[in-house]
Coordinates of C-alpha atoms and ligand atoms in Angstrom, one line a residue:
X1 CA 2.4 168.8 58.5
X2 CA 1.7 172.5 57.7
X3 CA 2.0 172.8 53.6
X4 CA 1.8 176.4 51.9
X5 CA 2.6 177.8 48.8
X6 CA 3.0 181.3 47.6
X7 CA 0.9 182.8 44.6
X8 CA 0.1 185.5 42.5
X9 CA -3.2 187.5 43.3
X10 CA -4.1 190.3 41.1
X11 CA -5.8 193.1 43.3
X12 CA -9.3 193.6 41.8
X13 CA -8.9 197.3 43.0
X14 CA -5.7 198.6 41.3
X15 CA -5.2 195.4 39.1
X16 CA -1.2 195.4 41.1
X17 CA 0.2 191.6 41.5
X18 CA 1.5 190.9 44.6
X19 CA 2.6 187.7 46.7
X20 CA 0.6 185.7 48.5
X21 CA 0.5 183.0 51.2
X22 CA -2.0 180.3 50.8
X23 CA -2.6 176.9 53.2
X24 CA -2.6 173.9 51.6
X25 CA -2.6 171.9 54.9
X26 CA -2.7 173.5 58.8
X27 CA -1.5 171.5 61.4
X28 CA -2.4 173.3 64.8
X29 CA -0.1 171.4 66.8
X30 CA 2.5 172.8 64.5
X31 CA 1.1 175.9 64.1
X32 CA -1.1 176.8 66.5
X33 CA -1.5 180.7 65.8
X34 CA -3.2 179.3 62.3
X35 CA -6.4 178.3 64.2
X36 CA -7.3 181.9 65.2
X37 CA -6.3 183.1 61.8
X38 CA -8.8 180.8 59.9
X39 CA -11.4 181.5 62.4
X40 CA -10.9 185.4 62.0
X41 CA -11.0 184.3 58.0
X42 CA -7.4 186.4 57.9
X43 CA -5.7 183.5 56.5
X44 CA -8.2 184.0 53.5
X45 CA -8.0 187.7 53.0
X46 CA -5.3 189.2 50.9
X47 CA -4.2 192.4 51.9
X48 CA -2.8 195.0 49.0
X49 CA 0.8 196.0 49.5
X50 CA -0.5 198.9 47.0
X51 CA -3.7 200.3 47.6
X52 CA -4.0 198.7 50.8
X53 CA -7.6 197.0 49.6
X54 CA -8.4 193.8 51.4
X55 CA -9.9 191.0 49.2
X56 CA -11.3 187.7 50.1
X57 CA -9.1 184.8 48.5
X58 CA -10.9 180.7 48.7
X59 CA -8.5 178.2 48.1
X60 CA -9.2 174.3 49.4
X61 CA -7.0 173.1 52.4
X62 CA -6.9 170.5 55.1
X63 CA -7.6 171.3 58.8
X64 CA -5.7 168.7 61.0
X65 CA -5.9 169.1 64.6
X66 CA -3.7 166.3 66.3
X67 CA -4.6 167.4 70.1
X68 CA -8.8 167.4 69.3
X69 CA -8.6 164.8 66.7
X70 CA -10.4 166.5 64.2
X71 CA -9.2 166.3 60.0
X72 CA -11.5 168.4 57.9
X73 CA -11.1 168.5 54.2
X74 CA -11.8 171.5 52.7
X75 CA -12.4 170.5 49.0
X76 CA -13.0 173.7 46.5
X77 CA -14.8 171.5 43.7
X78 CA -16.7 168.4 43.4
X79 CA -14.1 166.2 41.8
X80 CA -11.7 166.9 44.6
X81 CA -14.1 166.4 47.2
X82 CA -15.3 163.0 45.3
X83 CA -11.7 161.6 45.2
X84 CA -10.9 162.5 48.9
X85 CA -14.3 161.1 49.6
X86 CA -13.5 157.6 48.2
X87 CA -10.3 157.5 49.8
X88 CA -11.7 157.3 52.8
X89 CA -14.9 154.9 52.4
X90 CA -13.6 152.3 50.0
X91 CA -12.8 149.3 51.4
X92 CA -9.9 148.8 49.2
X93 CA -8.5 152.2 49.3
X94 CA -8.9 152.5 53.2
X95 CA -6.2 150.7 54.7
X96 CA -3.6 153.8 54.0
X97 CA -5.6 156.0 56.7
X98 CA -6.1 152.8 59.2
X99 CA -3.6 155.2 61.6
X100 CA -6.2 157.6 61.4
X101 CA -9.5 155.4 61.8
X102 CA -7.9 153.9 64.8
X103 CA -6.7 156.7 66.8
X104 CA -10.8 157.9 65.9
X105 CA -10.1 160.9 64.3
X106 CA -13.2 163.1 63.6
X107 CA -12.9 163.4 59.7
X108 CA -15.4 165.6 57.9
X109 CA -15.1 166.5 54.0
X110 CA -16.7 170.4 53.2
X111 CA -17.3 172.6 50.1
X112 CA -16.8 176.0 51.0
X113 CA -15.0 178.3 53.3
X114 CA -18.4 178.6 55.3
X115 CA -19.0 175.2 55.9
X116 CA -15.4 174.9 56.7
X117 CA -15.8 177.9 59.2
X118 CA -19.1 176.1 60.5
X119 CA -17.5 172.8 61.7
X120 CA -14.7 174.6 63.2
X121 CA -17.8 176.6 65.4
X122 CA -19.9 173.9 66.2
X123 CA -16.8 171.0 67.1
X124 CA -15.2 174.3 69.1
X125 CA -18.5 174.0 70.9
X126 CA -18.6 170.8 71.4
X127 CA -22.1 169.8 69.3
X128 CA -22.6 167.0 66.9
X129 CA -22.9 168.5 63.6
X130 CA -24.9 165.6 62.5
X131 CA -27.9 167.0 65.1
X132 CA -27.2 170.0 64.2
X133 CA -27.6 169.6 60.4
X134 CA -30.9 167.8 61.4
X135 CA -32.1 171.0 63.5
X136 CA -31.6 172.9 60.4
X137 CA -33.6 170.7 58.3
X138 CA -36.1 171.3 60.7
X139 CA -35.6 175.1 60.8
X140 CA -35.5 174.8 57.2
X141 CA -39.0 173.2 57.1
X142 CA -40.4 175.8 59.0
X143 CA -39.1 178.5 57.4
X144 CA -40.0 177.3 54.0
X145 CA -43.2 177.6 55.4
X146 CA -43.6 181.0 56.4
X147 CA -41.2 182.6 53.0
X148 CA -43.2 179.5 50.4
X149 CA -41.2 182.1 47.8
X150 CA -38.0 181.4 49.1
X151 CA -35.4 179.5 46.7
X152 CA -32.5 178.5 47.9
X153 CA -32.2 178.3 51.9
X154 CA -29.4 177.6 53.1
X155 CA -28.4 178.0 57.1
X156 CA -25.1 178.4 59.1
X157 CA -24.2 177.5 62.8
X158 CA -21.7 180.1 64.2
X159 CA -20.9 181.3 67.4
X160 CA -21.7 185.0 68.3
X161 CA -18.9 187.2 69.9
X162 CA -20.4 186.3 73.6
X163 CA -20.0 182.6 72.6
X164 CA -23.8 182.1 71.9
X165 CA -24.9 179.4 69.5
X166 CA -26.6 181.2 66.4
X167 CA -27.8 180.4 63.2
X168 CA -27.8 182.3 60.4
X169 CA -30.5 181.7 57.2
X170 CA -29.6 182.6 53.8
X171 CA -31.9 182.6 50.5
X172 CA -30.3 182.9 47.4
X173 CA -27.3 183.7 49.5
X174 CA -28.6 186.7 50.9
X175 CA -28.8 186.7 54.9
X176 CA -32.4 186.5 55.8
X177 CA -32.6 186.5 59.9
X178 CA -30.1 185.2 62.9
X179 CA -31.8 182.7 65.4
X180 CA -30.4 181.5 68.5
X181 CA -30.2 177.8 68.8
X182 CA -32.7 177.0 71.4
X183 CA -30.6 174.2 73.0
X184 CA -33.5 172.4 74.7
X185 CA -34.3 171.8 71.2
X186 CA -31.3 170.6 70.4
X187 CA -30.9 167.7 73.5
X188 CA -34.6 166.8 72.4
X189 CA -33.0 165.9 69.2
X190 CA -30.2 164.3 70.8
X191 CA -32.3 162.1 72.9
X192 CA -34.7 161.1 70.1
X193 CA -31.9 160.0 67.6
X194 CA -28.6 159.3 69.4
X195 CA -29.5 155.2 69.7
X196 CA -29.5 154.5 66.1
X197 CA -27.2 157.2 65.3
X198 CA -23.0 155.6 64.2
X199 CA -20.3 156.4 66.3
X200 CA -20.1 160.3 65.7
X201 CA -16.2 159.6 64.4
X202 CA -17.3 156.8 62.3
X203 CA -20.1 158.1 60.2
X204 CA -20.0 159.3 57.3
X205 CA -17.3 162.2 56.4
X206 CA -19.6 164.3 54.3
X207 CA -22.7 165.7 57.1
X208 CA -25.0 168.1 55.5
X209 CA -28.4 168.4 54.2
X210 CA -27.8 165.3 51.9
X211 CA -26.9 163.5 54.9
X212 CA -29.9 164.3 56.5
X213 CA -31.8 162.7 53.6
X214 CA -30.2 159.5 54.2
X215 CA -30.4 159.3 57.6
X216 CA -34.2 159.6 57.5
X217 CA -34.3 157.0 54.6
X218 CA -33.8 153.6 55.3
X219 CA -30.8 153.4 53.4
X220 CA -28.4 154.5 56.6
X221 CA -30.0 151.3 58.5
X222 CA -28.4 149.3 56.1
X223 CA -25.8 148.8 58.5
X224 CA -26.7 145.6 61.0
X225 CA -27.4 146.8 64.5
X226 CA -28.4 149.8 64.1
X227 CA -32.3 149.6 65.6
X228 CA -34.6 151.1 63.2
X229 CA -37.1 154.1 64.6
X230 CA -40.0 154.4 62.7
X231 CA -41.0 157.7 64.9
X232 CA -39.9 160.0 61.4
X233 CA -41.5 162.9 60.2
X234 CA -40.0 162.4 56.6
X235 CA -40.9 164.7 53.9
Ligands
ZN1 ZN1 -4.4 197.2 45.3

């Protein structure tokens, strides 16, 4: 079910208050014009009635789409994110969201509006953003190597306007380059790890950078057959 709420946002131009329409939940089967609007990022910009200024506005939601299966929880702080995350992966708290575990859904738990934006691009495009957070770790590697002064890297999957798969590097959030994702690259990948990867809709909901760390430790093995490949480069 589509949730929202209406708050006050004070515009950081002429300091005017005016209403504002914020998403606590978007169900695109009930409202399917939402899924352009958070693509486009509207649904997170706040126009002034005033002054007419447009300001960017985060607020946490959750992204349900019944036809694709796909439930992504925007979570705007850790503690949030942590409860959400438990919900869904202990045993004894599990059983409420058996509907959703058995109809498969694709269930992903982010941090910020980017990363948010980022699943939406890559599931849109049909790639596994587990291999893709993998390619970036990779990326990352490499380009740690050529900037050794660089801080804190961080890259982004999106999808240029003629449907292109990019990525975007950041240090210290500042952009630093756009790639194109060299897709050989990315079925290399594919065909390297995809045996002893889970069930893409029943790993783990968080997939990032962290989650690349566990999967090239031995700790994701833990899991009975799942065939360990000793083929890592782990740094
Ligand atoms: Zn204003």
């Amino acid at each position: 079910m589509s949730i929202n709420r209406e708050v006050k946002v004070t515009c950081p131009h002429c300091d005017a208050v005016s209403p504002f329409q914020i998403w606590l939940s978007v169900n695109t089967a009930q409202n399917p014009e939402l899924k352009g609007s958070i693509r486009d990022r509207s649904l997170f910009q706040f126009e002034c009635p005033y002054c007419g200024e447009k300001t960017a506005v985060d607020y946490g939601m959750l992204y349900h789409d019944p036809d694709n299966k796909e439930l992504i929880h925007y979570a705007i702080n850790k503690e949030n994110a942590d409860e959400v995350y438990h919900m869904l992966t202990d045993d004894d708290k599990k059983g409420a969201f058996s509907s959703i575990f058995d109809q498969k859904y694709l269930i992903r738990i982010v941090r910020s509006k980017n990363q948010l934006l980022e699943k939406l691009a890559l599931f849109d495009a049909e790639y596994d953003d587990r291999l893709i957070e993998l390619y970036k770790y990779h990326l990352e590697k490499a380009f740690r190597e050529e900037h050794p002064e660089s801080e804190n890297v961080e890259i982004l999957f999106f999808s240029d306007p003629e449907g292109n798969p990019m990525l975007q590097i950041f240090n210290n959030c500042e952009t630093q380059g756009v790639v194109p994702l060299n897709n050989s690259s990315y079925y290399e990948l594919l065909q390297k790890h995809e045996k002893e990867m889970r069930d893409f809709r029943e790993d783990d909901p968080v997939v990032d950078q962290e989650w690349v760390k566990t999967f090239l430790s031995p700790a994701y093995f833990e899991k009975p057959d799942i065939p360990r490949n000793t083929d890592y480069e782990i740094n």
